[in-house]
């Protein structure tokens, strides 16, 4: 049996999964790295992005590309505004206490879930892809939209990297991450930075939801698996490490795609969990994390 077609298909599927996972996990890692907040509601922001993609498709007539373009802009902005409001109304009031923020974000996730269930309903909803072209390989055809997902994720990650390294806001984020008190003494509005970072993290998850929904179906419970996989990526890469998150997302996404095609998706999840256990045993700070803060 010629293994090349299966290997190519598994690699492509793994890259698509890694791209979506990279965006979702980067949002989680960014929030933890700067704010030291474990955002359990992150999966619900992903779900809201997917539901927003479906809503735009249902309300905007014409070619699916138009509604998709609107969703790609409107859904992350609305989700980001919701996240900033949650930060102001809840997290800021409890002074970002680590234990209290976990409980609070669990509560936020349940509220978002139930409100979505009440308005969106319990049924999964399909979304038409913005384009239907197929790229032909010698053995099979492959959706061009999935290549677009990979390209879009890479572009967004590159833009985030440049913003963190070159922009004034990126400098304030890094200063706040390294030492909150010193940042306050230098006049950096730390609370505003926290709100913006929480919003940006949610927006990355929402973009991932918009990108993935043409390949899946929007559902009010669809945030569970992305949240779990994002935690796995962040732990493996190193808590708060952006390069580590990117590398771990690619590694886990590719391994998940390969194992799912050649064996089963269930085995892929088991392998990912075992990988986390090994990392926690032999390198608790993650592959790219530091043993201690400087």
PDB file of C-alpha atoms in Angstrom:
ATOM      1  CA  UNK A   1       0.000   0.000   0.000  1.00  0.00           C
ATOM      2  CA  UNK A   2       1.252   3.468  -0.926  1.00  0.00           C
ATOM      3  CA  UNK A   3       1.440   5.441   2.309  1.00  0.00           C
ATOM      4  CA  UNK A   4       2.253   8.822   0.684  1.00  0.00           C
ATOM      5  CA  UNK A   5      -1.381   9.949   0.100  1.00  0.00           C
ATOM      6  CA  UNK A   6      -2.362   9.156   3.673  1.00  0.00           C
ATOM      7  CA  UNK A   7       0.731  10.867   5.051  1.00  0.00           C
ATOM      8  CA  UNK A   8       0.066  13.990   2.998  1.00  0.00           C
ATOM      9  CA  UNK A   9      -3.595  14.082   4.016  1.00  0.00           C
ATOM     10  CA  UNK A  10      -2.718  13.589   7.679  1.00  0.00           C
ATOM     11  CA  UNK A  11      -0.114  16.359   7.515  1.00  0.00           C
ATOM     12  CA  UNK A  12      -2.542  18.799   5.890  1.00  0.00           C
ATOM     13  CA  UNK A  13      -5.270  18.032   8.410  1.00  0.00           C
ATOM     14  CA  UNK A  14      -2.742  18.375  11.215  1.00  0.00           C
ATOM     15  CA  UNK A  15      -1.630  21.793   9.941  1.00  0.00           C
ATOM     16  CA  UNK A  16      -5.226  23.023   9.790  1.00  0.00           C
ATOM     17  CA  UNK A  17      -5.862  21.825  13.319  1.00  0.00           C
ATOM     18  CA  UNK A  18      -2.561  23.301  14.504  1.00  0.00           C
ATOM     19  CA  UNK A  19      -3.465  26.686  12.995  1.00  0.00           C
ATOM     20  CA  UNK A  20      -6.790  26.930  14.810  1.00  0.00           C
ATOM     21  CA  UNK A  21      -5.260  25.552  18.002  1.00  0.00           C
ATOM     22  CA  UNK A  22      -2.418  28.063  17.771  1.00  0.00           C
ATOM     23  CA  UNK A  23      -4.823  31.022  17.746  1.00  0.00           C
ATOM     24  CA  UNK A  24      -6.922  29.661  20.609  1.00  0.00           C
ATOM     25  CA  UNK A  25      -3.942  28.723  22.758  1.00  0.00           C
ATOM     26  CA  UNK A  26      -2.162  32.022  22.081  1.00  0.00           C
ATOM     27  CA  UNK A  27      -5.127  33.901  23.518  1.00  0.00           C
ATOM     28  CA  UNK A  28      -5.033  31.748  26.648  1.00  0.00           C
ATOM     29  CA  UNK A  29      -1.250  32.036  26.962  1.00  0.00           C
ATOM     30  CA  UNK A  30      -1.281  35.808  26.459  1.00  0.00           C
ATOM     31  CA  UNK A  31      -3.829  36.316  29.233  1.00  0.00           C
ATOM     32  CA  UNK A  32      -1.930  34.103  31.645  1.00  0.00           C
ATOM     33  CA  UNK A  33       1.466  35.524  30.717  1.00  0.00           C
ATOM     34  CA  UNK A  34       0.491  39.146  31.308  1.00  0.00           C
ATOM     35  CA  UNK A  35      -2.323  38.924  33.870  1.00  0.00           C
ATOM     36  CA  UNK A  36      -1.538  35.617  35.636  1.00  0.00           C
ATOM     37  CA  UNK A  37      -5.195  34.724  35.112  1.00  0.00           C
ATOM     38  CA  UNK A  38      -6.387  31.229  34.149  1.00  0.00           C
ATOM     39  CA  UNK A  39      -9.349  32.022  31.906  1.00  0.00           C
ATOM     40  CA  UNK A  40     -11.710  29.048  32.050  1.00  0.00           C
ATOM     41  CA  UNK A  41     -14.230  30.975  29.918  1.00  0.00           C
ATOM     42  CA  UNK A  42     -11.827  30.999  26.965  1.00  0.00           C
ATOM     43  CA  UNK A  43     -13.632  28.137  25.219  1.00  0.00           C
ATOM     44  CA  UNK A  44     -16.891  30.084  25.364  1.00  0.00           C
ATOM     45  CA  UNK A  45     -15.280  33.021  23.569  1.00  0.00           C
ATOM     46  CA  UNK A  46     -14.277  30.548  20.864  1.00  0.00           C
ATOM     47  CA  UNK A  47     -17.868  29.288  20.741  1.00  0.00           C
ATOM     48  CA  UNK A  48     -19.231  32.830  20.471  1.00  0.00           C
ATOM     49  CA  UNK A  49     -16.992  33.435  17.466  1.00  0.00           C
ATOM     50  CA  UNK A  50     -18.428  30.357  15.754  1.00  0.00           C
ATOM     51  CA  UNK A  51     -22.004  31.337  16.626  1.00  0.00           C
ATOM     52  CA  UNK A  52     -21.269  34.841  15.346  1.00  0.00           C
ATOM     53  CA  UNK A  53     -20.100  33.322  12.069  1.00  0.00           C
ATOM     54  CA  UNK A  54     -23.344  31.403  11.755  1.00  0.00           C
ATOM     55  CA  UNK A  55     -25.423  34.458  12.679  1.00  0.00           C
ATOM     56  CA  UNK A  56     -23.759  36.595  10.014  1.00  0.00           C
ATOM     57  CA  UNK A  57     -24.343  33.840   7.463  1.00  0.00           C
ATOM     58  CA  UNK A  58     -28.013  33.636   8.420  1.00  0.00           C
ATOM     59  CA  UNK A  59     -28.671  37.387   8.425  1.00  0.00           C
ATOM     60  CA  UNK A  60     -26.555  38.692   5.544  1.00  0.00           C
ATOM     61  CA  UNK A  61     -27.839  37.745   2.089  1.00  0.00           C
ATOM     62  CA  UNK A  62     -25.684  37.140  -0.931  1.00  0.00           C
ATOM     63  CA  UNK A  63     -22.482  35.197  -1.421  1.00  0.00           C
ATOM     64  CA  UNK A  64     -21.157  33.407   1.701  1.00  0.00           C
ATOM     65  CA  UNK A  65     -17.852  35.250   1.312  1.00  0.00           C
ATOM     66  CA  UNK A  66     -19.579  38.525   2.246  1.00  0.00           C
ATOM     67  CA  UNK A  67     -21.073  37.232   5.474  1.00  0.00           C
ATOM     68  CA  UNK A  68     -17.806  35.460   6.317  1.00  0.00           C
ATOM     69  CA  UNK A  69     -15.822  38.696   5.875  1.00  0.00           C
ATOM     70  CA  UNK A  70     -18.276  40.550   8.120  1.00  0.00           C
ATOM     71  CA  UNK A  71     -18.116  37.770  10.726  1.00  0.00           C
ATOM     72  CA  UNK A  72     -14.320  37.778  10.666  1.00  0.00           C
ATOM     73  CA  UNK A  73     -14.372  41.433  11.719  1.00  0.00           C
ATOM     74  CA  UNK A  74     -17.583  41.849  13.717  1.00  0.00           C
ATOM     75  CA  UNK A  75     -17.530  38.661  15.841  1.00  0.00           C
ATOM     76  CA  UNK A  76     -14.029  39.194  17.336  1.00  0.00           C
ATOM     77  CA  UNK A  77     -14.785  42.865  18.043  1.00  0.00           C
ATOM     78  CA  UNK A  78     -18.027  42.030  19.853  1.00  0.00           C
ATOM     79  CA  UNK A  79     -16.421  39.172  21.773  1.00  0.00           C
ATOM     80  CA  UNK A  80     -13.497  41.422  22.690  1.00  0.00           C
ATOM     81  CA  UNK A  81     -15.913  44.065  23.983  1.00  0.00           C
ATOM     82  CA  UNK A  82     -17.704  41.391  26.027  1.00  0.00           C
ATOM     83  CA  UNK A  83     -14.389  40.191  27.480  1.00  0.00           C
ATOM     84  CA  UNK A  84     -13.327  43.734  28.390  1.00  0.00           C
ATOM     85  CA  UNK A  85     -16.691  44.245  30.104  1.00  0.00           C
ATOM     86  CA  UNK A  86     -16.270  40.981  32.038  1.00  0.00           C
ATOM     87  CA  UNK A  87     -12.803  42.084  33.103  1.00  0.00           C
ATOM     88  CA  UNK A  88     -14.132  45.445  34.322  1.00  0.00           C
ATOM     89  CA  UNK A  89     -17.240  44.029  36.007  1.00  0.00           C
ATOM     90  CA  UNK A  90     -15.751  40.895  37.594  1.00  0.00           C
ATOM     91  CA  UNK A  91     -11.992  40.323  37.455  1.00  0.00           C
ATOM     92  CA  UNK A  92     -10.993  43.860  38.388  1.00  0.00           C
ATOM     93  CA  UNK A  93     -13.370  43.765  41.391  1.00  0.00           C
ATOM     94  CA  UNK A  94     -11.639  40.708  42.820  1.00  0.00           C
ATOM     95  CA  UNK A  95      -8.187  42.206  42.152  1.00  0.00           C
ATOM     96  CA  UNK A  96      -7.204  39.357  39.818  1.00  0.00           C
ATOM     97  CA  UNK A  97      -6.795  36.951  42.721  1.00  0.00           C
ATOM     98  CA  UNK A  98      -5.677  33.623  41.135  1.00  0.00           C
ATOM     99  CA  UNK A  99      -8.142  31.348  42.932  1.00  0.00           C
ATOM    100  CA  UNK A 100     -11.043  33.785  42.661  1.00  0.00           C
ATOM    101  CA  UNK A 101     -10.472  34.370  38.932  1.00  0.00           C
ATOM    102  CA  UNK A 102     -10.730  30.631  38.232  1.00  0.00           C
ATOM    103  CA  UNK A 103     -14.083  30.457  40.018  1.00  0.00           C
ATOM    104  CA  UNK A 104     -15.251  33.684  38.374  1.00  0.00           C
ATOM    105  CA  UNK A 105     -14.355  32.624  34.846  1.00  0.00           C
ATOM    106  CA  UNK A 106     -16.095  29.286  35.416  1.00  0.00           C
ATOM    107  CA  UNK A 107     -19.193  31.285  36.320  1.00  0.00           C
ATOM    108  CA  UNK A 108     -18.771  33.501  33.239  1.00  0.00           C
ATOM    109  CA  UNK A 109     -18.492  30.424  31.033  1.00  0.00           C
ATOM    110  CA  UNK A 110     -21.754  28.971  32.391  1.00  0.00           C
ATOM    111  CA  UNK A 111     -23.550  32.287  31.945  1.00  0.00           C
ATOM    112  CA  UNK A 112     -22.374  32.548  28.319  1.00  0.00           C
ATOM    113  CA  UNK A 113     -23.337  28.928  27.662  1.00  0.00           C
ATOM    114  CA  UNK A 114     -26.833  29.274  29.049  1.00  0.00           C
ATOM    115  CA  UNK A 115     -27.512  32.598  27.342  1.00  0.00           C
ATOM    116  CA  UNK A 116     -26.350  31.080  24.044  1.00  0.00           C
ATOM    117  CA  UNK A 117     -28.575  28.038  24.612  1.00  0.00           C
ATOM    118  CA  UNK A 118     -31.568  30.284  25.297  1.00  0.00           C
ATOM    119  CA  UNK A 119     -31.020  32.424  22.187  1.00  0.00           C
ATOM    120  CA  UNK A 120     -29.243  30.131  19.729  1.00  0.00           C
ATOM    121  CA  UNK A 121     -30.892  26.849  20.696  1.00  0.00           C
ATOM    122  CA  UNK A 122     -29.496  23.352  21.320  1.00  0.00           C
ATOM    123  CA  UNK A 123     -29.089  22.336  17.666  1.00  0.00           C
ATOM    124  CA  UNK A 124     -25.789  22.423  15.792  1.00  0.00           C
ATOM    125  CA  UNK A 125     -25.879  24.820  12.810  1.00  0.00           C
ATOM    126  CA  UNK A 126     -23.830  24.509   9.632  1.00  0.00           C
ATOM    127  CA  UNK A 127     -22.131  27.453   7.902  1.00  0.00           C
ATOM    128  CA  UNK A 128     -21.289  27.588   4.200  1.00  0.00           C
ATOM    129  CA  UNK A 129     -17.590  28.149   3.443  1.00  0.00           C
ATOM    130  CA  UNK A 130     -16.766  31.450   1.730  1.00  0.00           C
ATOM    131  CA  UNK A 131     -15.456  29.596  -1.328  1.00  0.00           C
ATOM    132  CA  UNK A 132     -15.683  26.046  -2.632  1.00  0.00           C
ATOM    133  CA  UNK A 133     -12.637  25.619  -4.866  1.00  0.00           C
ATOM    134  CA  UNK A 134     -10.662  22.411  -4.596  1.00  0.00           C
ATOM    135  CA  UNK A 135      -6.921  22.039  -5.067  1.00  0.00           C
ATOM    136  CA  UNK A 136      -6.052  18.829  -6.881  1.00  0.00           C
ATOM    137  CA  UNK A 137      -3.216  16.594  -5.734  1.00  0.00           C
ATOM    138  CA  UNK A 138      -2.155  13.424  -7.606  1.00  0.00           C
ATOM    139  CA  UNK A 139      -4.181  11.305  -5.173  1.00  0.00           C
ATOM    140  CA  UNK A 140      -7.061  13.495  -3.951  1.00  0.00           C
ATOM    141  CA  UNK A 141      -8.615  16.939  -3.918  1.00  0.00           C
ATOM    142  CA  UNK A 142      -8.316  19.224  -0.908  1.00  0.00           C
ATOM    143  CA  UNK A 143     -10.371  22.238   0.108  1.00  0.00           C
ATOM    144  CA  UNK A 144      -8.694  25.556  -0.639  1.00  0.00           C
ATOM    145  CA  UNK A 145     -10.526  27.039   2.331  1.00  0.00           C
ATOM    146  CA  UNK A 146      -8.428  24.921   4.673  1.00  0.00           C
ATOM    147  CA  UNK A 147      -5.289  26.415   3.142  1.00  0.00           C
ATOM    148  CA  UNK A 148      -6.832  29.821   3.784  1.00  0.00           C
ATOM    149  CA  UNK A 149      -7.271  28.898   7.467  1.00  0.00           C
ATOM    150  CA  UNK A 150      -3.548  28.092   7.697  1.00  0.00           C
ATOM    151  CA  UNK A 151      -2.560  31.331   5.946  1.00  0.00           C
ATOM    152  CA  UNK A 152      -4.930  33.454   8.045  1.00  0.00           C
ATOM    153  CA  UNK A 153      -3.637  31.966  11.291  1.00  0.00           C
ATOM    154  CA  UNK A 154      -0.015  32.568  10.292  1.00  0.00           C
ATOM    155  CA  UNK A 155      -0.809  36.167   9.317  1.00  0.00           C
ATOM    156  CA  UNK A 156      -2.548  36.840  12.645  1.00  0.00           C
ATOM    157  CA  UNK A 157       0.264  35.280  14.659  1.00  0.00           C
ATOM    158  CA  UNK A 158       2.794  37.349  12.720  1.00  0.00           C
ATOM    159  CA  UNK A 159       0.781  40.522  13.342  1.00  0.00           C
ATOM    160  CA  UNK A 160       0.550  39.729  17.065  1.00  0.00           C
ATOM    161  CA  UNK A 161       4.288  39.097  17.239  1.00  0.00           C
ATOM    162  CA  UNK A 162       5.072  42.412  15.543  1.00  0.00           C
ATOM    163  CA  UNK A 163       2.621  44.266  17.788  1.00  0.00           C
ATOM    164  CA  UNK A 164       4.223  42.847  20.907  1.00  0.00           C
ATOM    165  CA  UNK A 165       7.780  43.579  19.755  1.00  0.00           C
ATOM    166  CA  UNK A 166       7.402  46.906  17.929  1.00  0.00           C
ATOM    167  CA  UNK A 167       4.325  48.769  19.212  1.00  0.00           C
ATOM    168  CA  UNK A 168       3.988  50.991  22.278  1.00  0.00           C
ATOM    169  CA  UNK A 169       1.170  48.816  23.584  1.00  0.00           C
ATOM    170  CA  UNK A 170       3.362  45.727  23.187  1.00  0.00           C
ATOM    171  CA  UNK A 171       6.040  47.434  25.259  1.00  0.00           C
ATOM    172  CA  UNK A 172       3.488  48.212  27.979  1.00  0.00           C
ATOM    173  CA  UNK A 173       2.287  44.592  27.913  1.00  0.00           C
ATOM    174  CA  UNK A 174       5.802  43.246  28.328  1.00  0.00           C
ATOM    175  CA  UNK A 175       6.592  45.708  31.102  1.00  0.00           C
ATOM    176  CA  UNK A 176       3.407  44.741  32.937  1.00  0.00           C
ATOM    177  CA  UNK A 177       4.208  41.060  32.480  1.00  0.00           C
ATOM    178  CA  UNK A 178       7.714  41.368  33.920  1.00  0.00           C
ATOM    179  CA  UNK A 179       6.874  43.556  36.943  1.00  0.00           C
ATOM    180  CA  UNK A 180       3.446  45.028  37.648  1.00  0.00           C
ATOM    181  CA  UNK A 181       4.593  47.356  40.427  1.00  0.00           C
ATOM    182  CA  UNK A 182       7.450  48.814  38.412  1.00  0.00           C
ATOM    183  CA  UNK A 183       5.094  49.328  35.455  1.00  0.00           C
ATOM    184  CA  UNK A 184       2.734  51.260  37.755  1.00  0.00           C
ATOM    185  CA  UNK A 185       5.608  53.405  39.007  1.00  0.00           C
ATOM    186  CA  UNK A 186       6.493  54.311  35.412  1.00  0.00           C
ATOM    187  CA  UNK A 187       2.940  55.514  34.769  1.00  0.00           C
ATOM    188  CA  UNK A 188       1.693  52.533  32.765  1.00  0.00           C
ATOM    189  CA  UNK A 189      -2.102  52.142  33.190  1.00  0.00           C
ATOM    190  CA  UNK A 190      -1.919  48.502  34.265  1.00  0.00           C
ATOM    191  CA  UNK A 191      -5.671  48.031  34.662  1.00  0.00           C
ATOM    192  CA  UNK A 192      -6.254  49.250  31.107  1.00  0.00           C
ATOM    193  CA  UNK A 193      -3.503  46.954  29.860  1.00  0.00           C
ATOM    194  CA  UNK A 194      -5.180  44.043  31.642  1.00  0.00           C
ATOM    195  CA  UNK A 195      -8.554  44.841  30.056  1.00  0.00           C
ATOM    196  CA  UNK A 196      -6.984  45.140  26.602  1.00  0.00           C
ATOM    197  CA  UNK A 197      -5.033  41.891  26.988  1.00  0.00           C
ATOM    198  CA  UNK A 198      -8.132  40.026  28.175  1.00  0.00           C
ATOM    199  CA  UNK A 199     -10.023  41.400  25.168  1.00  0.00           C
ATOM    200  CA  UNK A 200      -7.239  40.489  22.712  1.00  0.00           C
ATOM    201  CA  UNK A 201      -7.075  36.951  24.098  1.00  0.00           C
ATOM    202  CA  UNK A 202     -10.831  36.558  23.651  1.00  0.00           C
ATOM    203  CA  UNK A 203     -10.648  38.032  20.135  1.00  0.00           C
ATOM    204  CA  UNK A 204      -8.030  35.456  19.100  1.00  0.00           C
ATOM    205  CA  UNK A 205     -10.328  32.680  20.313  1.00  0.00           C
ATOM    206  CA  UNK A 206     -13.275  34.246  18.468  1.00  0.00           C
ATOM    207  CA  UNK A 207     -11.281  34.470  15.218  1.00  0.00           C
ATOM    208  CA  UNK A 208     -10.444  30.782  15.595  1.00  0.00           C
ATOM    209  CA  UNK A 209     -14.163  30.052  16.044  1.00  0.00           C
ATOM    210  CA  UNK A 210     -15.099  31.999  12.903  1.00  0.00           C
ATOM    211  CA  UNK A 211     -12.387  30.220  10.902  1.00  0.00           C
ATOM    212  CA  UNK A 212     -13.348  26.740  12.062  1.00  0.00           C
ATOM    213  CA  UNK A 213     -17.133  26.905  11.765  1.00  0.00           C
ATOM    214  CA  UNK A 214     -17.288  26.350   7.953  1.00  0.00           C
ATOM    215  CA  UNK A 215     -15.501  23.024   8.590  1.00  0.00           C
ATOM    216  CA  UNK A 216     -17.602  22.112  11.632  1.00  0.00           C
ATOM    217  CA  UNK A 217     -20.972  23.161  13.019  1.00  0.00           C
ATOM    218  CA  UNK A 218     -21.716  25.901  15.516  1.00  0.00           C
ATOM    219  CA  UNK A 219     -22.993  24.554  18.835  1.00  0.00           C
ATOM    220  CA  UNK A 220     -23.342  26.058  22.281  1.00  0.00           C
ATOM    221  CA  UNK A 221     -21.125  23.344  23.829  1.00  0.00           C
ATOM    222  CA  UNK A 222     -18.369  23.414  21.218  1.00  0.00           C
ATOM    223  CA  UNK A 223     -15.932  25.318  23.447  1.00  0.00           C
ATOM    224  CA  UNK A 224     -15.014  22.370  25.670  1.00  0.00           C
ATOM    225  CA  UNK A 225     -12.496  20.599  23.420  1.00  0.00           C
ATOM    226  CA  UNK A 226     -10.689  23.789  22.273  1.00  0.00           C
ATOM    227  CA  UNK A 227     -10.324  24.868  25.903  1.00  0.00           C
ATOM    228  CA  UNK A 228      -8.864  21.499  26.914  1.00  0.00           C
ATOM    229  CA  UNK A 229      -6.501  21.378  23.930  1.00  0.00           C
ATOM    230  CA  UNK A 230      -5.438  24.978  24.553  1.00  0.00           C
ATOM    231  CA  UNK A 231      -4.542  24.131  28.142  1.00  0.00           C
ATOM    232  CA  UNK A 232      -2.525  21.161  26.880  1.00  0.00           C
ATOM    233  CA  UNK A 233      -0.654  23.383  24.406  1.00  0.00           C
ATOM    234  CA  UNK A 234       0.028  26.090  26.992  1.00  0.00           C
ATOM    235  CA  UNK A 235       1.307  23.558  29.543  1.00  0.00           C
ATOM    236  CA  UNK A 236       3.541  21.815  27.018  1.00  0.00           C
ATOM    237  CA  UNK A 237       4.894  25.043  25.554  1.00  0.00           C
ATOM    238  CA  UNK A 238       5.397  26.760  28.896  1.00  0.00           C
ATOM    239  CA  UNK A 239       2.969  28.968  30.799  1.00  0.00           C
ATOM    240  CA  UNK A 240       2.982  32.447  29.287  1.00  0.00           C
ATOM    241  CA  UNK A 241       5.564  31.600  26.598  1.00  0.00           C
ATOM    242  CA  UNK A 242       4.398  32.787  23.174  1.00  0.00           C
ATOM    243  CA  UNK A 243       7.120  30.927  21.185  1.00  0.00           C
ATOM    244  CA  UNK A 244       6.468  27.828  23.271  1.00  0.00           C
ATOM    245  CA  UNK A 245       2.729  28.037  22.607  1.00  0.00           C
ATOM    246  CA  UNK A 246       3.299  28.292  18.842  1.00  0.00           C
ATOM    247  CA  UNK A 247       5.738  25.370  18.810  1.00  0.00           C
ATOM    248  CA  UNK A 248       3.513  23.197  21.010  1.00  0.00           C
ATOM    249  CA  UNK A 249       0.426  23.956  18.899  1.00  0.00           C
ATOM    250  CA  UNK A 250       2.220  22.845  15.732  1.00  0.00           C
ATOM    251  CA  UNK A 251       3.621  19.744  17.432  1.00  0.00           C
ATOM    252  CA  UNK A 252       0.321  18.664  18.984  1.00  0.00           C
ATOM    253  CA  UNK A 253      -1.747  19.613  15.927  1.00  0.00           C
ATOM    254  CA  UNK A 254       0.457  17.608  13.568  1.00  0.00           C
ATOM    255  CA  UNK A 255       0.634  14.594  15.889  1.00  0.00           C
ATOM    256  CA  UNK A 256      -3.136  14.723  16.365  1.00  0.00           C
ATOM    257  CA  UNK A 257      -3.694  14.815  12.600  1.00  0.00           C
ATOM    258  CA  UNK A 258      -1.295  11.953  11.916  1.00  0.00           C
ATOM    259  CA  UNK A 259      -2.636   9.723  14.697  1.00  0.00           C
ATOM    260  CA  UNK A 260      -6.277  10.500  13.817  1.00  0.00           C
ATOM    261  CA  UNK A 261      -5.788   9.501  10.161  1.00  0.00           C
ATOM    262  CA  UNK A 262      -3.691   6.390  10.758  1.00  0.00           C
ATOM    263  CA  UNK A 263      -5.313   5.199  14.001  1.00  0.00           C
ATOM    264  CA  UNK A 264      -8.204   7.042  15.709  1.00  0.00           C
ATOM    265  CA  UNK A 265      -9.067  10.484  17.104  1.00  0.00           C
ATOM    266  CA  UNK A 266      -9.505   8.961  20.556  1.00  0.00           C
ATOM    267  CA  UNK A 267      -5.934   7.646  20.538  1.00  0.00           C
ATOM    268  CA  UNK A 268      -4.747  11.098  19.438  1.00  0.00           C
ATOM    269  CA  UNK A 269      -6.294  12.686  22.543  1.00  0.00           C
ATOM    270  CA  UNK A 270      -4.785   9.972  24.759  1.00  0.00           C
ATOM    271  CA  UNK A 271      -1.327  10.601  23.305  1.00  0.00           C
ATOM    272  CA  UNK A 272      -1.686  14.362  23.868  1.00  0.00           C
ATOM    273  CA  UNK A 273      -2.645  13.765  27.506  1.00  0.00           C
ATOM    274  CA  UNK A 274       0.279  11.397  28.027  1.00  0.00           C
ATOM    275  CA  UNK A 275       2.600  13.963  26.475  1.00  0.00           C
ATOM    276  CA  UNK A 276       1.416  16.547  29.009  1.00  0.00           C
ATOM    277  CA  UNK A 277       2.046  14.086  31.846  1.00  0.00           C
ATOM    278  CA  UNK A 278       5.595  13.460  30.614  1.00  0.00           C
ATOM    279  CA  UNK A 279       6.299  17.180  30.302  1.00  0.00           C
ATOM    280  CA  UNK A 280       4.989  17.831  33.822  1.00  0.00           C
ATOM    281  CA  UNK A 281       7.188  15.047  35.214  1.00  0.00           C
ATOM    282  CA  UNK A 282      10.451  15.814  33.400  1.00  0.00           C
ATOM    283  CA  UNK A 283      10.119  19.545  32.623  1.00  0.00           C
ATOM    284  CA  UNK A 284       7.381  21.130  34.784  1.00  0.00           C
ATOM    285  CA  UNK A 285       7.998  24.625  33.386  1.00  0.00           C
ATOM    286  CA  UNK A 286       7.197  23.413  29.838  1.00  0.00           C
ATOM    287  CA  UNK A 287       9.407  22.996  26.792  1.00  0.00           C
ATOM    288  CA  UNK A 288      10.081  26.734  26.420  1.00  0.00           C
ATOM    289  CA  UNK A 289       9.232  27.957  29.920  1.00  0.00           C
ATOM    290  CA  UNK A 290      11.683  29.190  32.515  1.00  0.00           C
ATOM    291  CA  UNK A 291      12.194  27.492  35.854  1.00  0.00           C
ATOM    292  CA  UNK A 292      11.856  30.787  37.674  1.00  0.00           C
ATOM    293  CA  UNK A 293      11.001  34.379  36.927  1.00  0.00           C
ATOM    294  CA  UNK A 294      13.886  36.760  36.521  1.00  0.00           C
TER     295      UNK A 294
END
